[in-house]
Tab-separated table of C-alpha atoms in Angstrom:
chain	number	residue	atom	x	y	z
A	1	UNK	CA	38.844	145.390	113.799
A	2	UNK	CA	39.786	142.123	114.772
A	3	UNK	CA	41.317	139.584	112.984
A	4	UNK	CA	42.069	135.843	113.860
A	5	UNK	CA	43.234	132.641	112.411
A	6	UNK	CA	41.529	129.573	112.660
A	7	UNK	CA	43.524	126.311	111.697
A	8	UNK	CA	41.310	122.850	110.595
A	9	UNK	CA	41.518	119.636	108.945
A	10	UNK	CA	39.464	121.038	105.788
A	11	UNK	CA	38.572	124.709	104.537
A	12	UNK	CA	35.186	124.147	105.441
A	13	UNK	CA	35.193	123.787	109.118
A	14	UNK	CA	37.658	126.105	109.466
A	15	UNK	CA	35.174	128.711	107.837
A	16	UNK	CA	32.924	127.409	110.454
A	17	UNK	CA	34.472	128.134	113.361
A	18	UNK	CA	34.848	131.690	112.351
A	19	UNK	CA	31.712	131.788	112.238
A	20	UNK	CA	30.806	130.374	115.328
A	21	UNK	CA	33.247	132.643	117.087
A	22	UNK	CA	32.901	136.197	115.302
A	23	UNK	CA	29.552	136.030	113.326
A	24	UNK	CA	28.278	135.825	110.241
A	25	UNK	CA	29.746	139.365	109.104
A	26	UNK	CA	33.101	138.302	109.605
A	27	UNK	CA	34.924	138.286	106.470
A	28	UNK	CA	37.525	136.058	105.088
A	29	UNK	CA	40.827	137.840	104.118
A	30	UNK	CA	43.264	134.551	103.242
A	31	UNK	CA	43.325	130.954	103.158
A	32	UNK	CA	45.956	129.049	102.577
A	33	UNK	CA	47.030	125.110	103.558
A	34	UNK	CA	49.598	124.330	106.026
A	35	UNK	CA	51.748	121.964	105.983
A	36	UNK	CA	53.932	119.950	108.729
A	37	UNK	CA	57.788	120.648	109.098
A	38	UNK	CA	60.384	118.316	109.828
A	39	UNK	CA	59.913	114.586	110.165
A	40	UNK	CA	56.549	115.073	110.923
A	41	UNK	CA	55.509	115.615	107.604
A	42	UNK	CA	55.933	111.627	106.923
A	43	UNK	CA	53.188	111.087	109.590
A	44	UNK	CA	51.199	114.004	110.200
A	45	UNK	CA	48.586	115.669	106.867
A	46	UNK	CA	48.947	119.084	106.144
A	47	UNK	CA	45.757	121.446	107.925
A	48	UNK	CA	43.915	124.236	106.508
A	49	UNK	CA	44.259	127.812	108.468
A	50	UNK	CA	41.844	130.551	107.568
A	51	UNK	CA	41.995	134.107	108.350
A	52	UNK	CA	39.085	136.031	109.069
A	53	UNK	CA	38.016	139.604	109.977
A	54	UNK	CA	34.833	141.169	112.040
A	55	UNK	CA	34.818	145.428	111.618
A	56	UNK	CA	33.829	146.115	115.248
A	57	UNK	CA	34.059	150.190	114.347
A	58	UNK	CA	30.133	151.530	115.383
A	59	UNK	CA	28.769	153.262	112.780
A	60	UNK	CA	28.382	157.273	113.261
A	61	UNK	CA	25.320	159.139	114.595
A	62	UNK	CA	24.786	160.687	110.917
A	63	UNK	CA	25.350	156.753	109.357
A	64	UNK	CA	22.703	156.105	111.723
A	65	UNK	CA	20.242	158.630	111.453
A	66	UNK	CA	17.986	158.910	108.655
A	67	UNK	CA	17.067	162.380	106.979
A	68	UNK	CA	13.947	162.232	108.208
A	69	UNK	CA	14.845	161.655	111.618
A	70	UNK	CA	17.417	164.723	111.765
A	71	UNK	CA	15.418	167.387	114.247
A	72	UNK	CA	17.012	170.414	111.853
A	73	UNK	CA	15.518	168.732	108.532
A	74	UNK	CA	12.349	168.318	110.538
A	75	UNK	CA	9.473	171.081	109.212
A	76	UNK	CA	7.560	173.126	111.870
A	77	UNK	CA	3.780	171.738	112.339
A	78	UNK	CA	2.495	174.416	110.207
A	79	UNK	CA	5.191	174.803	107.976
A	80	UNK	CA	4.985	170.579	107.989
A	81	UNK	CA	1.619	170.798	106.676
A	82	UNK	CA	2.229	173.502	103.914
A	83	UNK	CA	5.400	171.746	102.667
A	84	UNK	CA	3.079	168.175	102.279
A	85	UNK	CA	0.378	170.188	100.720
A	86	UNK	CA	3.042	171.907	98.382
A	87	UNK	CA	5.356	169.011	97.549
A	88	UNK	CA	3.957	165.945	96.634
A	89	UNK	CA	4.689	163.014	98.063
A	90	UNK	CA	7.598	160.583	97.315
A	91	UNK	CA	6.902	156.794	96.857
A	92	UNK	CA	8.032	155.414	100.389
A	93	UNK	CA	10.684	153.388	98.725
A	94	UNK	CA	12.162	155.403	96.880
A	95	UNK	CA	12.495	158.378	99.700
A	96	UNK	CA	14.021	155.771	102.356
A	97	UNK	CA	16.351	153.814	100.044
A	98	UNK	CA	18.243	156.650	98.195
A	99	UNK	CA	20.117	158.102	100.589
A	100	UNK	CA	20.302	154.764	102.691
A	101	UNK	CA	22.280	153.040	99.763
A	102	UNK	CA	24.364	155.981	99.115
A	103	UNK	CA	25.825	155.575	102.732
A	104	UNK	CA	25.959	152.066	103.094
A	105	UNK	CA	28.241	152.165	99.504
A	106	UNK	CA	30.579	154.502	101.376
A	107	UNK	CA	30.612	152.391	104.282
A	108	UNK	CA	31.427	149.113	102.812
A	109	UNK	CA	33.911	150.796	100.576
A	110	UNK	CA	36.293	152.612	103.680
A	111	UNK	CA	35.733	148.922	104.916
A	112	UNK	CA	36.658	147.112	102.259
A	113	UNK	CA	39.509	149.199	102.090
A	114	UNK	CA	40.885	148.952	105.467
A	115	UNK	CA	40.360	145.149	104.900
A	116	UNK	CA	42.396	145.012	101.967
A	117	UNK	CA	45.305	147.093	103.460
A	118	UNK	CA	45.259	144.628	106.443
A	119	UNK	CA	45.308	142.036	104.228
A	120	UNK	CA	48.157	143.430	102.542
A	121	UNK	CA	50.125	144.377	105.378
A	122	UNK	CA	49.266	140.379	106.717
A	123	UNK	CA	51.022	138.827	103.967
A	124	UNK	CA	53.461	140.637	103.710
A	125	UNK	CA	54.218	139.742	107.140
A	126	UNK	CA	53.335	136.103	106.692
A	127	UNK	CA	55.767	136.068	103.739
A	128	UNK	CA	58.481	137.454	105.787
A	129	UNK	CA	58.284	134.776	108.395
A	130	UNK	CA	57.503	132.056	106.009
A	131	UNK	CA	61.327	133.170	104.363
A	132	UNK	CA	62.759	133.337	107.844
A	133	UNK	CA	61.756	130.386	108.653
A	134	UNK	CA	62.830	128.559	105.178
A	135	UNK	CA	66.511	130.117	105.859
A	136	UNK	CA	66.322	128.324	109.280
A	137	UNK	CA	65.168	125.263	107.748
A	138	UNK	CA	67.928	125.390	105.523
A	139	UNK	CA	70.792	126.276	107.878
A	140	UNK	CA	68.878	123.354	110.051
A	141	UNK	CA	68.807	120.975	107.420
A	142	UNK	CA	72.564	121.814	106.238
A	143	UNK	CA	73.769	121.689	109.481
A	144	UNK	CA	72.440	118.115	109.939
A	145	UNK	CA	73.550	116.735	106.738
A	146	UNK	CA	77.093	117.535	107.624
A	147	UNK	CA	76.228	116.012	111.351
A	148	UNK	CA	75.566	112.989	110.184
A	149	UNK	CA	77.975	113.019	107.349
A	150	UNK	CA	80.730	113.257	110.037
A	151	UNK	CA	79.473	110.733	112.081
A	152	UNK	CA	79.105	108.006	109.525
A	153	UNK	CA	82.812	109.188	108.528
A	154	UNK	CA	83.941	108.446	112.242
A	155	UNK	CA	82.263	105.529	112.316
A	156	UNK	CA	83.497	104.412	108.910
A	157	UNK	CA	86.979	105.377	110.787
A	158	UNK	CA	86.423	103.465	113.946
A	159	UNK	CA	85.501	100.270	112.313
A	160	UNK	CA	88.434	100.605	110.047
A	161	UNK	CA	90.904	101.082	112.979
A	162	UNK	CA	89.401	98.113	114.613
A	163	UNK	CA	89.392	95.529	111.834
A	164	UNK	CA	93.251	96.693	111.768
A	165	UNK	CA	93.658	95.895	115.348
A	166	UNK	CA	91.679	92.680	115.116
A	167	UNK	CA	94.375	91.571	112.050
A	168	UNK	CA	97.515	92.067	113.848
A	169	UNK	CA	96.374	90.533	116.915
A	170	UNK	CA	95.377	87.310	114.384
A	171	UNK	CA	98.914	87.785	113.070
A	172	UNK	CA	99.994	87.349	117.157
A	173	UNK	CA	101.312	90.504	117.515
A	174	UNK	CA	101.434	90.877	121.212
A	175	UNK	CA	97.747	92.861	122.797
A	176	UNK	CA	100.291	95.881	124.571
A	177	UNK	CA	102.006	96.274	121.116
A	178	UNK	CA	99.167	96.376	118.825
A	179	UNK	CA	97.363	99.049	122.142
A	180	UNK	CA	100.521	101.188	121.615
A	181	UNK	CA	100.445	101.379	117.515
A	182	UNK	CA	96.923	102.274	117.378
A	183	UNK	CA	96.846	104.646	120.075
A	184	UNK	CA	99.949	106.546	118.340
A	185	UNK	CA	97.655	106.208	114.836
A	186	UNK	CA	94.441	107.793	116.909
A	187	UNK	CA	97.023	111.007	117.998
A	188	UNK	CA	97.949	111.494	114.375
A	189	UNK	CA	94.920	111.031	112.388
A	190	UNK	CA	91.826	113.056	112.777
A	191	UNK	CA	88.714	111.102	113.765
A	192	UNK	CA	87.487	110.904	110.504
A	193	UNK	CA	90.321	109.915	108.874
A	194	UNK	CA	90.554	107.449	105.337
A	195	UNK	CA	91.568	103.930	104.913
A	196	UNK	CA	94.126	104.769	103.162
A	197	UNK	CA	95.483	107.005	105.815
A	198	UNK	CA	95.163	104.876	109.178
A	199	UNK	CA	96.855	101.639	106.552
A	200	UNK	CA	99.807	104.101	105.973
A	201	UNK	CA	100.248	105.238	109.534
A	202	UNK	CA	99.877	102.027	110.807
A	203	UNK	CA	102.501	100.676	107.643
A	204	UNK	CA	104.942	103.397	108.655
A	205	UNK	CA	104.590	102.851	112.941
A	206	UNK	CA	105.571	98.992	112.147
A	207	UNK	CA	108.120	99.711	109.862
A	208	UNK	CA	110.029	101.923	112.367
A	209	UNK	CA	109.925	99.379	115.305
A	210	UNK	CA	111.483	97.317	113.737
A	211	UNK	CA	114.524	99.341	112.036
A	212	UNK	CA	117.091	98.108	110.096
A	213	UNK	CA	118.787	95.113	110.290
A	214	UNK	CA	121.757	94.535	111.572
A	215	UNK	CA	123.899	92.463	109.178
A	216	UNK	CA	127.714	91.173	108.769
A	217	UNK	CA	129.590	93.195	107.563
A	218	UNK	CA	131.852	91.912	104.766
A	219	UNK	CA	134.874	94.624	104.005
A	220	UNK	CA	138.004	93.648	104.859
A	221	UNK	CA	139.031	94.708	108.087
A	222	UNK	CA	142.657	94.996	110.072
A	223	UNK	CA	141.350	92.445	113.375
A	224	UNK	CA	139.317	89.033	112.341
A	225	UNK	CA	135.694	88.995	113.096
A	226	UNK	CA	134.109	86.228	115.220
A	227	UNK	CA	130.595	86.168	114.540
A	228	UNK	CA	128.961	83.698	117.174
A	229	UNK	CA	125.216	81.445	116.452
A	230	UNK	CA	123.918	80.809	119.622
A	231	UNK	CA	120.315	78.901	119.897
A	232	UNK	CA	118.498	75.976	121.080
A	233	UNK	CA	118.255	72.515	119.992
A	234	UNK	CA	117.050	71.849	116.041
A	235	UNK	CA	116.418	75.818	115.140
A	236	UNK	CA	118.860	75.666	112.204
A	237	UNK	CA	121.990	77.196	113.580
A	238	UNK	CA	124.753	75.005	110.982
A	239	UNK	CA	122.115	75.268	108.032
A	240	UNK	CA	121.999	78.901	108.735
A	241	UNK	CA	125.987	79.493	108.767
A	242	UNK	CA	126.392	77.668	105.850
A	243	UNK	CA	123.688	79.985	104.189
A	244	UNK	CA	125.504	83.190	105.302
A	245	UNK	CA	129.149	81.351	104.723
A	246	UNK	CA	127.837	80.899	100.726
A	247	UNK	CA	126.720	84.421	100.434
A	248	UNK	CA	130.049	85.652	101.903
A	249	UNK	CA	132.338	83.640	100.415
A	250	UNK	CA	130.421	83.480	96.379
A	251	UNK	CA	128.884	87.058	96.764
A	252	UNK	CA	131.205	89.488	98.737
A	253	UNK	CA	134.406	87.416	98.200
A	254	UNK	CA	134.980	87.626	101.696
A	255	UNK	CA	138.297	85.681	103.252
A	256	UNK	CA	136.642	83.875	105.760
A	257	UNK	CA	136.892	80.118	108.213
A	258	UNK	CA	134.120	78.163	109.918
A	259	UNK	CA	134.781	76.444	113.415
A	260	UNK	CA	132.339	74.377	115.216
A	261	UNK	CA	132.288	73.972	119.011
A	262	UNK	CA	128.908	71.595	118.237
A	263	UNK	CA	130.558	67.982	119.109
A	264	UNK	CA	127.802	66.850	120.611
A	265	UNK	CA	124.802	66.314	118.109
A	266	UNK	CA	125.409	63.297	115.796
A	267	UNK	CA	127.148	64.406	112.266
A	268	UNK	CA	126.882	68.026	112.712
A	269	UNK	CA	131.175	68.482	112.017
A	270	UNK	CA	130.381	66.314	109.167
A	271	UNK	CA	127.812	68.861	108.204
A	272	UNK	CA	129.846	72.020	108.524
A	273	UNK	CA	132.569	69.896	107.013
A	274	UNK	CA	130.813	69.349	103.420
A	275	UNK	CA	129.759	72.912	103.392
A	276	UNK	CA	133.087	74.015	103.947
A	277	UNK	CA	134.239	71.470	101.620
A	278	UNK	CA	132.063	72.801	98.972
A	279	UNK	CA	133.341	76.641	99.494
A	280	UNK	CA	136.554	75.881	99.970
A	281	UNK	CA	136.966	77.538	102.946
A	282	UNK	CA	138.816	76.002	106.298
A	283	UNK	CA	137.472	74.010	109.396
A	284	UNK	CA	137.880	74.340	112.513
A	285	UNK	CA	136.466	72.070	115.878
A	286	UNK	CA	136.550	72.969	119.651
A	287	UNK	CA	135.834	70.433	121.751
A	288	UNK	CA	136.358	72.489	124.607
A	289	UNK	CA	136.171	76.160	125.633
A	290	UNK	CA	139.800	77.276	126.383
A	291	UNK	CA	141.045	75.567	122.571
A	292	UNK	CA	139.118	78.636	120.795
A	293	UNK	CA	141.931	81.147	122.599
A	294	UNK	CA	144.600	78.762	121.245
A	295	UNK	CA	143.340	78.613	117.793
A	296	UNK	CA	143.118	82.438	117.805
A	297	UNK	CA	146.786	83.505	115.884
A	298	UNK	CA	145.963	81.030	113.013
A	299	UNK	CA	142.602	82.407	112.789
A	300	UNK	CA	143.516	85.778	112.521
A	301	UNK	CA	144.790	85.366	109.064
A	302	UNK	CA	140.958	85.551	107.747
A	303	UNK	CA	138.146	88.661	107.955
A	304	UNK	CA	135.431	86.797	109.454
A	305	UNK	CA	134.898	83.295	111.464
A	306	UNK	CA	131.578	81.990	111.977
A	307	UNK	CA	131.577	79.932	115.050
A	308	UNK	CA	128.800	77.393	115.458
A	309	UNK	CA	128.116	76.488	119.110
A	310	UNK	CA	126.411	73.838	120.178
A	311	UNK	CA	122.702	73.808	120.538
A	312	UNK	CA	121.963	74.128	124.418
A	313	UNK	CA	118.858	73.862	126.366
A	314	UNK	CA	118.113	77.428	128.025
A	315	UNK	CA	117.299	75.729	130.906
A	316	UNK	CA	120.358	74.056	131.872
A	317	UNK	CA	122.618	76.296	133.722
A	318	UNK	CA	126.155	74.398	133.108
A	319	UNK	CA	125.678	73.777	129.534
A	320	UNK	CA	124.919	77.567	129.311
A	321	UNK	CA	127.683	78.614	131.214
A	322	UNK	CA	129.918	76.499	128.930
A	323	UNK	CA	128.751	78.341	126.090
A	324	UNK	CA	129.877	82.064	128.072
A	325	UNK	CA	133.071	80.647	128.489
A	326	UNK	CA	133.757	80.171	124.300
A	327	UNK	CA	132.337	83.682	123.763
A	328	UNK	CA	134.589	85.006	126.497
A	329	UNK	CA	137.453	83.578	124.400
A	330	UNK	CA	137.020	86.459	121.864
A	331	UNK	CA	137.215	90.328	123.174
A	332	UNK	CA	134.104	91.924	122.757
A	333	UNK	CA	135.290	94.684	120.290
A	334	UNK	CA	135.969	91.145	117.551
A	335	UNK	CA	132.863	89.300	118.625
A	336	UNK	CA	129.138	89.411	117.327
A	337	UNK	CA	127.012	87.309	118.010
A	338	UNK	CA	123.548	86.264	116.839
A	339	UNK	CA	120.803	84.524	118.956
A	340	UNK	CA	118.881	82.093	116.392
A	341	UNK	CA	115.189	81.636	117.127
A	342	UNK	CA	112.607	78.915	115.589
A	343	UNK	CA	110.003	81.676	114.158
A	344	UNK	CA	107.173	79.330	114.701
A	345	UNK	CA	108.165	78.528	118.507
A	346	UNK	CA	105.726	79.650	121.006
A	347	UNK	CA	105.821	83.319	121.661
A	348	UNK	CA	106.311	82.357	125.736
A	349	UNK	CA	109.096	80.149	125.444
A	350	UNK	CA	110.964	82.780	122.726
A	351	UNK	CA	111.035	85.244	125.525
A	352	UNK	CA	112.161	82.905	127.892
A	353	UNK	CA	115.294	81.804	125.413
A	354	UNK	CA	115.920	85.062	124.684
A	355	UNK	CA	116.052	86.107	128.862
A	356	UNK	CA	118.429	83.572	129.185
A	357	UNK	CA	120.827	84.445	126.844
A	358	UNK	CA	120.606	87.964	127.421
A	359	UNK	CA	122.636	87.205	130.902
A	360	UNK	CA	125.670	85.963	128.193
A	361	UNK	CA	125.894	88.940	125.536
A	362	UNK	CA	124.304	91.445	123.698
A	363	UNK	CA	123.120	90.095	120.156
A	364	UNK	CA	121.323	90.265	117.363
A	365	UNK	CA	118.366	87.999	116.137
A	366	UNK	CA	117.867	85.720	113.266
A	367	UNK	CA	114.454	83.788	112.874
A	368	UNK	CA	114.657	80.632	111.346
A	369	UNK	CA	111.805	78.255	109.523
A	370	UNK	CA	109.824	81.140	108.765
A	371	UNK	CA	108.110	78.515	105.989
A	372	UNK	CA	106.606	76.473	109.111
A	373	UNK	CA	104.264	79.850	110.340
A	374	UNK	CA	101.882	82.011	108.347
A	375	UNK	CA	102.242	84.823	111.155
A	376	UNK	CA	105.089	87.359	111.413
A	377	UNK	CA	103.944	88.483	114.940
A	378	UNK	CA	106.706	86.960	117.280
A	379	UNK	CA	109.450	88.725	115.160
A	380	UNK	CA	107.602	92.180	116.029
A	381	UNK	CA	107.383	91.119	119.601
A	382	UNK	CA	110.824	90.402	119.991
A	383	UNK	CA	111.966	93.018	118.288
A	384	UNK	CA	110.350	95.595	120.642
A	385	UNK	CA	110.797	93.338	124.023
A	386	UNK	CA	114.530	92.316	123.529
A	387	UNK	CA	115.070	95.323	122.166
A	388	UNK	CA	118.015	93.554	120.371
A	389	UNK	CA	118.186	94.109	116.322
A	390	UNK	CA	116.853	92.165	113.487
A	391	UNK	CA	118.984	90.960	111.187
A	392	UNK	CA	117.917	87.544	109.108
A	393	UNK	CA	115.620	85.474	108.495
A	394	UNK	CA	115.409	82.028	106.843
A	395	UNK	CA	112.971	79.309	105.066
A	396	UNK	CA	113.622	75.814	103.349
A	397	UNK	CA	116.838	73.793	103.480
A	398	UNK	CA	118.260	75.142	100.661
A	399	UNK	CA	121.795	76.481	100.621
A	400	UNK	CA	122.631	79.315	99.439
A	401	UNK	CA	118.995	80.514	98.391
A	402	UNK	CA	116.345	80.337	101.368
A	403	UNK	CA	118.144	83.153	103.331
A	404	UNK	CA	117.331	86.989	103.275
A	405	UNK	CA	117.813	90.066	105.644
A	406	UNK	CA	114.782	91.275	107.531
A	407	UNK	CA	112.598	93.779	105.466
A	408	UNK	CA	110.660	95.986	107.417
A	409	UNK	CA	108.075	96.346	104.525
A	410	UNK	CA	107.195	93.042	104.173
A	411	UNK	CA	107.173	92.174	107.634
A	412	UNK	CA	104.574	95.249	107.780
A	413	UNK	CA	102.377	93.961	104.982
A	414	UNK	CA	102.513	90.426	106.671
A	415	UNK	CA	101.042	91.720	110.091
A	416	UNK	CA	98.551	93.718	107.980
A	417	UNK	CA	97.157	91.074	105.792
A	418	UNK	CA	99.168	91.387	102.320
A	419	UNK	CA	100.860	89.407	100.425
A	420	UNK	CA	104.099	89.795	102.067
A	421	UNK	CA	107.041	87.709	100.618
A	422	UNK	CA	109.599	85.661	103.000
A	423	UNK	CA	112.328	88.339	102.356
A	424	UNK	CA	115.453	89.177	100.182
A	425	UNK	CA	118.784	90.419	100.798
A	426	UNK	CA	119.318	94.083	99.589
């Protein structure tokens, strides 16, 4: 038997070309429409696929052969002629078709049989493989779902980490620092990673750069303090002193002096002067070097001195050199000194101030003016190129109020977009 399937547009001329190919007595056993898997099924129409069967088996001698053409049903001549003369003749019809039919019924019925139990057996298999390939389908389909749920994750992800990268390089954080924080977020955070998650990685990598600040310390101590302003020109250095002298002297109750070394800018003793007026707390002026060592028994009756120097150009070698000499006055176990910076003062020229008087002391930074810039970047820079601590930061003119330690947190939420407030003191 053979058995073939023929796949078409329609039913109809997939009939025909069974037809054409195994006969007319080829039988159909199934029909059934196909359709197209995948993304093809947007663009391509389903087809129709017919199965049909031609019974090649030849028929037996004894299917063949009629009764009368059997030799051993055949009558001798004589006994031919007796028989007709004793029997009377059947109708030809009805003699030929009898046992035909019989035959053919049996026929058709083993065949129809063996059809249906290939038919059977066809499905079945059909059915199997049709489940198979559902399963696959499935596992396919699954599979691919997740595929491109992962990528549009990561690519969620990437686009995240980038607008992040893109903020703190508005906020001037310097390209090699901002390279180093998100390549330490893209070790720590899978590739797929939340907003949330890369905001509080990169939140908590700021934070610790820049550590905690490094403040004066108010207790009472045995030895007097000297805490030394260095700076530039205009940054703020006898606004700021008076700041930290208010919070000292009101707050902490501290027992503490001013002195000024700044003799050169117009009115800025008088400055101090009112200030120290208003606190009650002594003056002091140098007006050179060597009188700070000869000031240093009566000065040793308070905690803390804040000495004001005065504002130098980094780029003058002498008047630098004048300011080593004051700080050499004090030993460097009663000295601390704090370099002030202009926070809105070009990221270049910062660097450049802060080489210079790196070759004096070690120290601490304060950023002034922090009202006159919307970014936070330079303090971030400095932080990590100095290396040198953090420690305050001011905005306004007004004394006590527009002074505060550095927060880490808002400094973080600055360089990342938020709302961050100027700072307070803890």
């Amino acid at each position: 038997m053979i058995i073939k399937k023929y796949l078409a547009k329609t039913e109809k001329e997939a009939i025909e070309m069974a037809k054409n190919e195994l006969g007319s007595s080829a039988i159909v056993m199934n029909i059934k429409t196909v359709a197209p898997r995948g993304l093809a099924k947007l663009f391509v129409k389903g087809k129709v696929e017919v199965t049909a069967a031609l019974d090649e088996t030849p028929p037996s001698r004894a299917e063949k052969e009629t009764p009368a053409d059997r030799p051993e049903d055949k009558p001798a001549a004589g006994e031919r002629d007796r028989a007709s003369a004793a029997i009377p003749p059947m109708p030809s019809a009805a003699k030929e078709s009898a046992p035909k039919e019989a035959g053919e019924a049996d026929i058709l019925a083993d065949r129809l049989s063996r059809l249906q139990s290939l038919l059977e057996k066809q499905m079945q298999a059909e059915n199997r493989q049709k489940e198979k390939m559902e399963k696959v389908e499935k596992l396919v389909s699954s599979d691919q779902e997740k595929k491109e749920e992962k990528e549009q994750e990561e690519e969620k992800t990437r686009a995240c980490k980038k607008l992040i990268y893109e903020q703190l390089l508005q906020n001037e954080v310097e390209k090699e620092i901002a390279d180093s924080i998100m390549e330490e977020v893209n070790r720590s955070l899978p590739m797929n990673a939340a907003l949330d998650q890369i905001l509080a990685s990169v939140y908590q990598k700021i934070i610790l750069m820049i550590g905690q600040s490094y403040l004066i310390d108010a207790q009472p101590s045995d030895r007097t303090r000297f805490i030394f302003f260095l700076g530039s020109t205009g940054v703020g250095k006898t606004t700021t002193i008076a700041k930290i002298a208010s919070r000292l002297k009101l707050d902490k109750k501290a027992n503490i002096a001013l002195v000024t070394a700044d003799t050169y800018r117009i009115a800025a003793v008088e400055q101090l002067k009112t200030y120290a007026g208003i606190l009650s707390v002594p003056l002091k002026v140098v007006y050179s070097p060597g009188e700070l060592g000869d000031m240093m028994e009566e000065l040793n009756q308070y905690d803390i001195c804040l000495v004001d120097t005065a504002g130098r150009s980094h780029k003058n070698k002498e008047q630098i050199e004048d300011i080593r000499k004051l700080i050499e006055q004090v030993p460097i176990a009663d000295r601390q000194v704090y370099l002030v910076l202009n926070a809105a003062t070009k990221y270049s020229d910062l660097q450049e101030i802060a080489r210079v008087y790196s070759s004096l002391t070690d120290f601490s930074l304060i950023f002034t003016k922090l009202d006159e810039t919307s970014s936070a970047g330079s303090m971030l820079n400095m932080r990590i190129k100095t290396k040198c601590p953090l420690s305050y930061v001011t905005w306004g003119q007004n004394v006590p109020d527009d002074i505060g330690e550095v927060n880490a947190q808002e400094i973080a939420k600055r360089l990342l977009g938020g709302d961050g407030k100027n700072s307070s003191l803890a």
